[in-house]
Structures are given as structure tokens and as C-alpha cells.
Amino acid sequence: MPLKLESIEEPSLNLTPMIDVVLLLVIFFMVGTQFAEEESQYEIDLPTARTAQPLTGGPDEIVVNIYRDGRLIVSEREVSVDELETLLRSARERYAKQAVTVRGDGSGPYQHVMTVLDLCRRTGIVNVQLANRIDEGASS
């Protein structure tokens, strides 16, 4: 019985795809440097400013502090419910995405928080957050 002896093919590495990728990367970086040179070729002396700020930007969020007895404090000033509604309405007219953070006293009646949330709804403010703190004594 004759035995056939076939030569085992040695594995080979095809370098053609790797060379293609390397050449594409070289072309990409060459084109990228050309764009950078075109922009920096103009000698422009840019003006300076002491305080540069964006021309437009969103306002800071309004923080409403609600005490246990129902007092409302906004920007370190005590306001009534009517004054808060006027403030929220004017803030909403100036900036449609106005944010409001409600910080209610944890041991106070929940009705005071609901009053402020209702004011936000009536004035059209939808970006409302309820502030809380993490309980350090709770275990996971």
C-alpha cells in the first residue's frame, strides 16, 4: 500500500491589506497638514480682550429654598408666592429652557414644595430639579 506524502503548506502572511491601510493613513495625514497650513498662512494680528465671554449663553439656574415654615428664599432674598411666580414667568420669557432647583426642608410640609412645583408648571418651566443629599448612614 503506497503512502502519499503531500507537502504541508507553510502559513504565509499577506501584507497587501496592511500596506494599503498604511498608504491611506499617509495620504490622510498629508492632506490634513495641508489644511492646517492654509489657515495659518495669513498673518492676522487678532484683537485682545481682558474678559472674553461668549456672546450668548444660558442663564444660571434659579434656586428656590423652601423653609419649614413656608418661607421662600431666592437669591438670598425672601419672596412671596406671587413674586416667585412673576420671577419665574419673566425668567421663562427670557430663556425658554430655564432651569429651577427646588430645595425643600426635609422635615417641612410637602405642600410648600408642591406649591413651588405648581408655579413652575403654570409658568411653563419644565426643567425642574428637586435637590437632595446622600444619606451617609445608609448601607448598600
mmCIF file of N, CA, C and O in Angstrom, residues 21-114:
data_model
loop_
_atom_site.group_PDB
_atom_site.id
_atom_site.type_symbol
_atom_site.label_atom_id
_atom_site.label_comp_id
_atom_site.label_asym_id
_atom_site.label_seq_id
_atom_site.Cartn_x
_atom_site.Cartn_y
_atom_site.Cartn_z
ATOM 1 N N VAL A 21 -3.582 50.005 3.988
ATOM 2 C CA VAL A 21 -4.001 50.812 5.136
ATOM 3 C C VAL A 21 -2.940 51.842 5.485
ATOM 4 O O VAL A 21 -3.239 53.017 5.741
ATOM 5 N N VAL A 22 -1.686 51.452 5.486
ATOM 6 C CA VAL A 22 -0.607 52.387 5.807
ATOM 7 C C VAL A 22 -0.558 53.519 4.785
ATOM 8 O O VAL A 22 -0.407 54.694 5.137
ATOM 9 N N LEU A 23 -0.693 53.197 3.507
ATOM 10 C CA LEU A 23 -0.677 54.246 2.478
ATOM 11 C C LEU A 23 -1.875 55.185 2.617
ATOM 12 O O LEU A 23 -1.744 56.402 2.439
ATOM 13 N N LEU A 24 -3.036 54.642 2.955
ATOM 14 C CA LEU A 24 -4.205 55.502 3.166
ATOM 15 C C LEU A 24 -3.988 56.440 4.350
ATOM 16 O O LEU A 24 -4.360 57.614 4.312
ATOM 17 N N LEU A 25 -3.371 55.954 5.423
ATOM 18 C CA LEU A 25 -3.077 56.805 6.577
ATOM 19 C C LEU A 25 -2.075 57.896 6.210
ATOM 20 O O LEU A 25 -2.216 59.055 6.632
ATOM 21 N N VAL A 26 -1.070 57.549 5.425
ATOM 22 C CA VAL A 26 -0.088 58.554 4.995
ATOM 23 C C VAL A 26 -0.769 59.638 4.172
ATOM 24 O O VAL A 26 -0.552 60.840 4.384
ATOM 25 N N ILE A 27 -1.639 59.256 3.266
ATOM 26 C CA ILE A 27 -2.359 60.232 2.441
ATOM 27 C C ILE A 27 -3.261 61.096 3.316
ATOM 28 O O ILE A 27 -3.326 62.327 3.140
ATOM 29 N N PHE A 28 -3.948 60.487 4.273
ATOM 30 C CA PHE A 28 -4.831 61.242 5.155
ATOM 31 C C PHE A 28 -4.063 62.309 5.933
ATOM 32 O O PHE A 28 -4.472 63.467 6.007
ATOM 33 N N PHE A 29 -2.929 61.939 6.508
ATOM 34 C CA PHE A 29 -2.152 62.911 7.281
ATOM 35 C C PHE A 29 -1.524 63.979 6.392
ATOM 36 O O PHE A 29 -1.386 65.133 6.803
ATOM 37 N N MET A 30 -1.149 63.638 5.175
ATOM 38 C CA MET A 30 -0.594 64.646 4.265
ATOM 39 C C MET A 30 -1.648 65.681 3.901
ATOM 40 O O MET A 30 -1.383 66.883 3.895
ATOM 41 N N VAL A 31 -2.865 65.236 3.627
ATOM 42 C CA VAL A 31 -3.943 66.167 3.294
ATOM 43 C C VAL A 31 -4.307 67.010 4.510
ATOM 44 O O VAL A 31 -4.550 68.211 4.408
ATOM 45 N N GLY A 32 -4.327 66.387 5.692
ATOM 46 C CA GLY A 32 -4.644 67.123 6.918
ATOM 47 C C GLY A 32 -3.661 68.229 7.210
ATOM 48 O O GLY A 32 -4.037 69.317 7.661
ATOM 49 N N THR A 33 -2.388 68.018 6.974
ATOM 50 C CA THR A 33 -1.405 69.071 7.217
ATOM 51 C C THR A 33 -1.537 70.197 6.208
ATOM 52 O O THR A 33 -1.240 71.347 6.516
ATOM 53 N N GLN A 34 -1.989 69.904 5.018
ATOM 54 C CA GLN A 34 -2.192 70.958 4.014
ATOM 55 C C GLN A 34 -3.272 71.932 4.471
ATOM 56 O O GLN A 34 -3.136 73.137 4.307
ATOM 57 N N PHE A 35 -4.365 71.428 5.048
ATOM 58 C CA PHE A 35 -5.432 72.305 5.518
ATOM 59 C C PHE A 35 -4.939 73.188 6.655
ATOM 60 O O PHE A 35 -5.291 74.357 6.747
ATOM 61 N N ALA A 36 -4.141 72.662 7.550
ATOM 62 C CA ALA A 36 -3.617 73.446 8.663
ATOM 63 C C ALA A 36 -2.703 74.549 8.162
ATOM 64 O O ALA A 36 -2.697 75.661 8.685
ATOM 65 N N GLU A 37 -1.905 74.276 7.121
ATOM 66 C CA GLU A 37 -1.019 75.296 6.566
ATOM 67 C C GLU A 37 -1.804 76.416 5.903
ATOM 68 O O GLU A 37 -1.428 77.579 6.000
ATOM 69 N N GLU A 38 -2.888 76.093 5.191
ATOM 70 C CA GLU A 38 -3.670 77.123 4.510
ATOM 71 C C GLU A 38 -4.261 78.114 5.496
ATOM 72 O O GLU A 38 -4.318 79.301 5.226
ATOM 73 N N GLU A 39 -4.727 77.638 6.651
ATOM 74 C CA GLU A 39 -5.344 78.526 7.610
ATOM 75 C C GLU A 39 -4.316 79.401 8.323
ATOM 76 O O GLU A 39 -4.587 80.538 8.673
ATOM 77 N N SER A 40 -3.137 78.886 8.565
ATOM 78 C CA SER A 40 -2.143 79.652 9.312
ATOM 79 C C SER A 40 -1.250 80.503 8.420
ATOM 80 O O SER A 40 -0.371 81.184 8.917
ATOM 81 N N GLN A 41 -1.442 80.499 7.127
ATOM 82 C CA GLN A 41 -0.572 81.269 6.248
ATOM 83 C C GLN A 41 -0.885 82.757 6.266
ATOM 84 O O GLN A 41 -0.062 83.564 5.865
ATOM 85 N N TYR A 42 -2.055 83.143 6.748
ATOM 86 C CA TYR A 42 -2.417 84.550 6.791
ATOM 87 C C TYR A 42 -1.921 85.174 8.077
ATOM 88 O O TYR A 42 -2.193 84.693 9.166
ATOM 89 N N GLU A 43 -1.205 86.257 7.955
ATOM 90 C CA GLU A 43 -0.675 86.968 9.113
ATOM 91 C C GLU A 43 -1.749 87.917 9.636
ATOM 92 O O GLU A 43 -1.906 89.021 9.136
ATOM 93 N N ILE A 44 -2.488 87.473 10.616
ATOM 94 C CA ILE A 44 -3.557 88.286 11.190
ATOM 95 C C ILE A 44 -3.215 88.533 12.642
ATOM 96 O O ILE A 44 -2.958 87.603 13.401
ATOM 97 N N ASP A 45 -3.224 89.800 13.020
ATOM 98 C CA ASP A 45 -2.993 90.168 14.404
ATOM 99 C C ASP A 45 -4.360 90.271 15.072
ATOM 100 O O ASP A 45 -5.083 91.254 14.886
ATOM 101 N N LEU A 46 -4.724 89.250 15.830
ATOM 102 C CA LEU A 46 -6.054 89.200 16.433
ATOM 103 C C LEU A 46 -6.171 90.214 17.564
ATOM 104 O O LEU A 46 -5.207 90.470 18.280
ATOM 105 N N PRO A 47 -7.365 90.789 17.746
ATOM 106 C CA PRO A 47 -7.567 91.742 18.838
ATOM 107 C C PRO A 47 -7.553 91.025 20.183
ATOM 108 O O PRO A 47 -7.777 89.816 20.264
ATOM 109 N N THR A 48 -7.303 91.787 21.231
ATOM 110 C CA THR A 48 -7.264 91.212 22.568
ATOM 111 C C THR A 48 -8.405 91.776 23.406
ATOM 112 O O THR A 48 -8.954 92.837 23.095
ATOM 113 N N ALA A 49 -8.741 91.045 24.455
ATOM 114 C CA ALA A 49 -9.783 91.482 25.385
ATOM 115 C C ALA A 49 -9.391 91.010 26.774
ATOM 116 O O ALA A 49 -8.810 89.946 26.948
ATOM 117 N N ARG A 50 -9.702 91.832 27.767
ATOM 118 C CA ARG A 50 -9.376 91.448 29.143
ATOM 119 C C ARG A 50 -10.312 90.361 29.657
ATOM 120 O O ARG A 50 -9.900 89.435 30.326
ATOM 121 N N THR A 51 -11.580 90.501 29.396
ATOM 122 C CA THR A 51 -12.545 89.494 29.834
ATOM 123 C C THR A 51 -13.326 89.023 28.621
ATOM 124 O O THR A 51 -14.247 89.686 28.158
ATOM 125 N N ALA A 52 -12.965 87.900 28.106
ATOM 126 C CA ALA A 52 -13.661 87.336 26.955
ATOM 127 C C ALA A 52 -14.718 86.368 27.450
ATOM 128 O O ALA A 52 -14.429 85.467 28.224
ATOM 129 N N GLN A 53 -15.948 86.592 27.020
ATOM 130 C CA GLN A 53 -17.056 85.728 27.380
ATOM 131 C C GLN A 53 -17.864 85.448 26.135
ATOM 132 O O GLN A 53 -17.833 86.222 25.172
ATOM 133 N N PRO A 54 -18.596 84.354 26.119
ATOM 134 C CA PRO A 54 -19.433 84.082 24.954
ATOM 135 C C PRO A 54 -20.509 85.155 24.811
ATOM 136 O O PRO A 54 -20.956 85.736 25.802
ATOM 137 N N LEU A 55 -20.900 85.412 23.567
ATOM 138 C CA LEU A 55 -21.899 86.448 23.324
ATOM 139 C C LEU A 55 -23.262 86.063 23.875
ATOM 140 O O LEU A 55 -23.998 86.905 24.358
ATOM 141 N N THR A 56 -23.607 84.793 23.767
ATOM 142 C CA THR A 56 -24.877 84.332 24.306
ATOM 143 C C THR A 56 -24.624 83.104 25.160
ATOM 144 O O THR A 56 -23.688 82.350 24.931
ATOM 145 N N GLY A 57 -25.453 82.912 26.102
ATOM 146 C CA GLY A 57 -25.329 81.743 26.960
ATOM 147 C C GLY A 57 -26.563 81.623 27.815
ATOM 148 O O GLY A 57 -27.317 82.572 27.999
ATOM 149 N N GLY A 58 -26.746 80.441 28.309
ATOM 150 C CA GLY A 58 -27.899 80.208 29.165
ATOM 151 C C GLY A 58 -27.691 80.817 30.537
ATOM 152 O O GLY A 58 -26.579 80.890 31.043
ATOM 153 N N PRO A 59 -28.749 81.275 31.161
ATOM 154 C CA PRO A 59 -28.631 81.845 32.495
ATOM 155 C C PRO A 59 -28.423 80.755 33.537
ATOM 156 O O PRO A 59 -28.638 79.576 33.274
ATOM 157 N N ASP A 60 -27.989 81.163 34.691
ATOM 158 C CA ASP A 60 -27.836 80.210 35.784
ATOM 159 C C ASP A 60 -29.209 79.715 36.216
ATOM 160 O O ASP A 60 -30.229 80.368 35.993
ATOM 161 N N GLU A 61 -29.204 78.567 36.851
ATOM 162 C CA GLU A 61 -30.466 78.036 37.338
ATOM 163 C C GLU A 61 -30.972 78.876 38.510
ATOM 164 O O GLU A 61 -30.202 79.502 39.223
ATOM 165 N N ILE A 62 -32.268 78.882 38.675
ATOM 166 C CA ILE A 62 -32.892 79.577 39.794
ATOM 167 C C ILE A 62 -33.046 78.565 40.924
ATOM 168 O O ILE A 62 -33.611 77.488 40.728
ATOM 169 N N VAL A 63 -32.509 78.894 42.087
ATOM 170 C CA VAL A 63 -32.593 78.001 43.242
ATOM 171 C C VAL A 63 -33.627 78.576 44.205
ATOM 172 O O VAL A 63 -33.493 79.706 44.675
ATOM 173 N N VAL A 64 -34.664 77.791 44.472
ATOM 174 C CA VAL A 64 -35.728 78.198 45.386
ATOM 175 C C VAL A 64 -35.557 77.399 46.672
ATOM 176 O O VAL A 64 -35.674 76.172 46.677
ATOM 177 N N ASN A 65 -35.260 78.082 47.758
ATOM 178 C CA ASN A 65 -35.121 77.456 49.074
ATOM 179 C C ASN A 65 -36.447 77.579 49.805
ATOM 180 O O ASN A 65 -36.985 78.673 49.934
ATOM 181 N N ILE A 66 -36.969 76.441 50.294
ATOM 182 C CA ILE A 66 -38.248 76.424 50.992
ATOM 183 C C ILE A 66 -37.995 76.001 52.435
ATOM 184 O O ILE A 66 -37.547 74.883 52.693
ATOM 185 N N TYR A 67 -38.278 76.888 53.361
ATOM 186 C CA TYR A 67 -38.071 76.595 54.769
ATOM 187 C C TYR A 67 -39.259 75.843 55.337
ATOM 188 O O TYR A 67 -40.333 75.777 54.728
ATOM 189 N N ARG A 68 -39.073 75.312 56.533
ATOM 190 C CA ARG A 68 -40.096 74.514 57.210
ATOM 191 C C ARG A 68 -41.388 75.304 57.386
ATOM 192 O O ARG A 68 -42.479 74.764 57.254
ATOM 193 N N ASP A 69 -41.264 76.602 57.653
ATOM 194 C CA ASP A 69 -42.462 77.424 57.889
ATOM 195 C C ASP A 69 -43.081 77.968 56.603
ATOM 196 O O ASP A 69 -44.054 78.717 56.647
ATOM 197 N N GLY A 70 -42.522 77.616 55.424
ATOM 198 C CA GLY A 70 -43.111 78.031 54.159
ATOM 199 C C GLY A 70 -42.457 79.250 53.532
ATOM 200 O O GLY A 70 -42.867 79.672 52.438
ATOM 201 N N ARG A 71 -41.459 79.835 54.182
ATOM 202 C CA ARG A 71 -40.770 80.983 53.582
ATOM 203 C C ARG A 71 -40.031 80.541 52.331
ATOM 204 O O ARG A 71 -39.453 79.458 52.282
ATOM 205 N N LEU A 72 -40.035 81.405 51.322
ATOM 206 C CA LEU A 72 -39.353 81.134 50.064
ATOM 207 C C LEU A 72 -38.186 82.110 49.933
ATOM 208 O O LEU A 72 -38.372 83.327 50.043
ATOM 209 N N ILE A 73 -36.991 81.583 49.678
ATOM 210 C CA ILE A 73 -35.799 82.410 49.520
ATOM 211 C C ILE A 73 -35.233 82.140 48.129
ATOM 212 O O ILE A 73 -34.957 80.993 47.767
ATOM 213 N N VAL A 74 -35.063 83.214 47.336
ATOM 214 C CA VAL A 74 -34.455 83.127 46.014
ATOM 215 C C VAL A 74 -33.368 84.184 45.949
ATOM 216 O O VAL A 74 -33.634 85.371 46.187
ATOM 217 N N SER A 75 -32.160 83.784 45.645
ATOM 218 C CA SER A 75 -31.007 84.692 45.544
ATOM 219 C C SER A 75 -30.838 85.511 46.819
ATOM 220 O O SER A 75 -30.700 86.744 46.768
ATOM 221 N N GLU A 76 -30.890 84.835 47.945
ATOM 222 C CA GLU A 76 -30.701 85.442 49.264
ATOM 223 C C GLU A 76 -31.733 86.520 49.581
ATOM 224 O O GLU A 76 -31.489 87.429 50.367
ATOM 225 N N ARG A 77 -32.908 86.423 48.960
ATOM 226 C CA ARG A 77 -33.973 87.399 49.187
ATOM 227 C C ARG A 77 -35.275 86.642 49.398
ATOM 228 O O ARG A 77 -35.607 85.728 48.641
ATOM 229 N N GLU A 78 -36.007 87.024 50.430
ATOM 230 C CA GLU A 78 -37.286 86.375 50.704
ATOM 231 C C GLU A 78 -38.333 86.916 49.737
ATOM 232 O O GLU A 78 -38.443 88.125 49.525
ATOM 233 N N VAL A 79 -39.082 85.991 49.118
ATOM 234 C CA VAL A 79 -40.118 86.371 48.159
ATOM 235 C C VAL A 79 -41.425 85.708 48.544
ATOM 236 O O VAL A 79 -41.451 84.673 49.202
ATOM 237 N N SER A 80 -42.504 86.319 48.094
ATOM 238 C CA SER A 80 -43.820 85.713 48.301
ATOM 239 C C SER A 80 -44.115 84.792 47.117
ATOM 240 O O SER A 80 -43.369 84.739 46.140
ATOM 241 N N VAL A 81 -45.225 84.074 47.200
ATOM 242 C CA VAL A 81 -45.616 83.169 46.123
ATOM 243 C C VAL A 81 -45.882 83.958 44.842
ATOM 244 O O VAL A 81 -45.476 83.552 43.750
ATOM 245 N N ASP A 82 -46.553 85.119 44.974
ATOM 246 C CA ASP A 82 -46.835 85.944 43.787
ATOM 247 C C ASP A 82 -45.549 86.491 43.172
ATOM 248 O O ASP A 82 -45.390 86.520 41.942
ATOM 249 N N GLU A 83 -44.615 86.918 44.013
ATOM 250 C CA GLU A 83 -43.342 87.423 43.493
ATOM 251 C C GLU A 83 -42.547 86.322 42.805
ATOM 252 O O GLU A 83 -41.924 86.547 41.771
ATOM 253 N N LEU A 84 -42.612 85.112 43.376
ATOM 254 C CA LEU A 84 -41.914 83.988 42.757
ATOM 255 C C LEU A 84 -42.527 83.661 41.401
ATOM 256 O O LEU A 84 -41.810 83.386 40.440
ATOM 257 N N GLU A 85 -43.835 83.722 41.309
ATOM 258 C CA GLU A 85 -44.486 83.446 40.026
ATOM 259 C C GLU A 85 -44.076 84.478 38.984
ATOM 260 O O GLU A 85 -43.769 84.133 37.841
ATOM 261 N N THR A 86 -44.021 85.743 39.366
ATOM 262 C CA THR A 86 -43.596 86.798 38.443
ATOM 263 C C THR A 86 -42.146 86.578 38.015
ATOM 264 O O THR A 86 -41.810 86.707 36.835
ATOM 265 N N LEU A 87 -41.290 86.219 38.971
ATOM 266 C CA LEU A 87 -39.878 85.974 38.678
ATOM 267 C C LEU A 87 -39.704 84.795 37.719
ATOM 268 O O LEU A 87 -38.950 84.875 36.741
ATOM 269 N N LEU A 88 -40.439 83.718 37.969
ATOM 270 C CA LEU A 88 -40.344 82.535 37.110
ATOM 271 C C LEU A 88 -40.890 82.817 35.720
ATOM 272 O O LEU A 88 -40.325 82.390 34.707
ATOM 273 N N ARG A 89 -41.985 83.564 35.648
ATOM 274 C CA ARG A 89 -42.583 83.886 34.353
ATOM 275 C C ARG A 89 -41.626 84.739 33.515
ATOM 276 O O ARG A 89 -41.430 84.493 32.324
ATOM 277 N N SER A 90 -41.006 85.754 34.136
ATOM 278 C CA SER A 90 -40.083 86.607 33.378
ATOM 279 C C SER A 90 -38.818 85.837 32.985
ATOM 280 O O SER A 90 -38.279 86.041 31.900
ATOM 281 N N ALA A 91 -38.349 84.929 33.852
ATOM 282 C CA ALA A 91 -37.185 84.118 33.507
ATOM 283 C C ALA A 91 -37.499 83.190 32.342
ATOM 284 O O ALA A 91 -36.672 82.994 31.454
ATOM 285 N N ARG A 92 -38.695 82.638 32.330
ATOM 286 C CA ARG A 92 -39.122 81.745 31.234
ATOM 287 C C ARG A 92 -39.256 82.508 29.928
ATOM 288 O O ARG A 92 -38.934 81.994 28.861
ATOM 289 N N GLU A 93 -39.700 83.755 29.980
ATOM 290 C CA GLU A 93 -39.822 84.564 28.760
ATOM 291 C C GLU A 93 -38.447 84.909 28.191
ATOM 292 O O GLU A 93 -38.273 84.973 26.977
ATOM 293 N N ARG A 94 -37.467 85.124 29.073
ATOM 294 C CA ARG A 94 -36.120 85.454 28.604
ATOM 295 C C ARG A 94 -35.406 84.231 28.047
ATOM 296 O O ARG A 94 -34.650 84.339 27.088
ATOM 297 N N TYR A 95 -35.606 83.081 28.680
ATOM 298 C CA TYR A 95 -34.897 81.870 28.275
ATOM 299 C C TYR A 95 -35.848 80.690 28.404
ATOM 300 O O TYR A 95 -36.263 80.341 29.514
ATOM 301 N N ALA A 96 -36.179 80.079 27.278
ATOM 302 C CA ALA A 96 -37.205 79.028 27.248
ATOM 303 C C ALA A 96 -36.813 77.782 28.038
ATOM 304 O O ALA A 96 -37.669 77.078 28.562
ATOM 305 N N LYS A 97 -35.522 77.505 28.167
ATOM 306 C CA LYS A 97 -35.074 76.297 28.858
ATOM 307 C C LYS A 97 -34.570 76.610 30.263
ATOM 308 O O LYS A 97 -33.643 75.975 30.758
ATOM 309 N N GLN A 98 -35.167 77.574 30.901
ATOM 310 C CA GLN A 98 -34.749 77.987 32.246
ATOM 311 C C GLN A 98 -34.832 76.815 33.216
ATOM 312 O O GLN A 98 -35.812 76.088 33.238
ATOM 313 N N ALA A 99 -33.780 76.634 34.014
ATOM 314 C CA ALA A 99 -33.731 75.548 34.999
ATOM 315 C C ALA A 99 -34.057 76.093 36.382
ATOM 316 O O ALA A 99 -33.649 77.196 36.739
ATOM 317 N N VAL A 100 -34.795 75.311 37.148
ATOM 318 C CA VAL A 100 -35.154 75.670 38.519
ATOM 319 C C VAL A 100 -34.818 74.486 39.421
ATOM 320 O O VAL A 100 -35.162 73.343 39.118
ATOM 321 N N THR A 101 -34.129 74.770 40.526
ATOM 322 C CA THR A 101 -33.849 73.752 41.531
ATOM 323 C C THR A 101 -34.635 74.092 42.789
ATOM 324 O O THR A 101 -34.539 75.212 43.295
ATOM 325 N N VAL A 102 -35.403 73.135 43.271
ATOM 326 C CA VAL A 102 -36.234 73.326 44.459
ATOM 327 C C VAL A 102 -35.538 72.625 45.621
ATOM 328 O O VAL A 102 -35.310 71.416 45.581
ATOM 329 N N ARG A 103 -35.212 73.401 46.650
ATOM 330 C CA ARG A 103 -34.558 72.864 47.849
ATOM 331 C C ARG A 103 -35.514 73.014 49.021
ATOM 332 O O ARG A 103 -35.583 74.063 49.628
ATOM 333 N N GLY A 104 -36.274 71.965 49.287
ATOM 334 C CA GLY A 104 -37.249 71.999 50.375
ATOM 335 C C GLY A 104 -36.691 71.390 51.637
ATOM 336 O O GLY A 104 -35.906 70.436 51.591
ATOM 337 N N ASP A 105 -37.106 71.937 52.779
ATOM 338 C CA ASP A 105 -36.697 71.401 54.075
ATOM 339 C C ASP A 105 -37.276 69.994 54.228
ATOM 340 O O ASP A 105 -38.453 69.767 53.993
ATOM 341 N N GLY A 106 -36.416 69.046 54.613
ATOM 342 C CA GLY A 106 -36.833 67.645 54.706
ATOM 343 C C GLY A 106 -37.892 67.390 55.757
ATOM 344 O O GLY A 106 -38.684 66.466 55.644
ATOM 345 N N SER A 107 -37.948 68.201 56.794
ATOM 346 C CA SER A 107 -38.929 67.970 57.846
ATOM 347 C C SER A 107 -40.129 68.896 57.719
ATOM 348 O O SER A 107 -41.017 68.870 58.561
ATOM 349 N N GLY A 108 -40.176 69.700 56.698
ATOM 350 C CA GLY A 108 -41.299 70.615 56.483
ATOM 351 C C GLY A 108 -42.440 69.948 55.742
ATOM 352 O O GLY A 108 -42.288 68.856 55.180
ATOM 353 N N PRO A 109 -43.599 70.596 55.712
ATOM 354 C CA PRO A 109 -44.743 70.033 54.975
ATOM 355 C C PRO A 109 -44.464 69.995 53.470
ATOM 356 O O PRO A 109 -43.870 70.917 52.916
ATOM 357 N N TYR A 110 -44.887 68.930 52.844
ATOM 358 C CA TYR A 110 -44.653 68.749 51.413
ATOM 359 C C TYR A 110 -45.496 69.723 50.582
ATOM 360 O O TYR A 110 -45.178 69.975 49.426
ATOM 361 N N GLN A 111 -46.528 70.298 51.171
ATOM 362 C CA GLN A 111 -47.394 71.225 50.445
ATOM 363 C C GLN A 111 -46.609 72.428 49.932
ATOM 364 O O GLN A 111 -46.870 72.912 48.841
ATOM 365 N N HIS A 112 -45.626 72.901 50.685
ATOM 366 C CA HIS A 112 -44.832 74.055 50.245
ATOM 367 C C HIS A 112 -44.052 73.717 48.972
ATOM 368 O O HIS A 112 -43.971 74.538 48.051
ATOM 369 N N VAL A 113 -43.514 72.507 48.904
ATOM 370 C CA VAL A 113 -42.789 72.077 47.703
ATOM 371 C C VAL A 113 -43.752 71.955 46.535
ATOM 372 O O VAL A 113 -43.449 72.381 45.413
ATOM 373 N N MET A 114 -44.920 71.404 46.779
ATOM 374 C CA MET A 114 -45.910 71.248 45.706
ATOM 375 C C MET A 114 -46.381 72.606 45.185
ATOM 376 O O MET A 114 -46.656 72.751 43.993
#
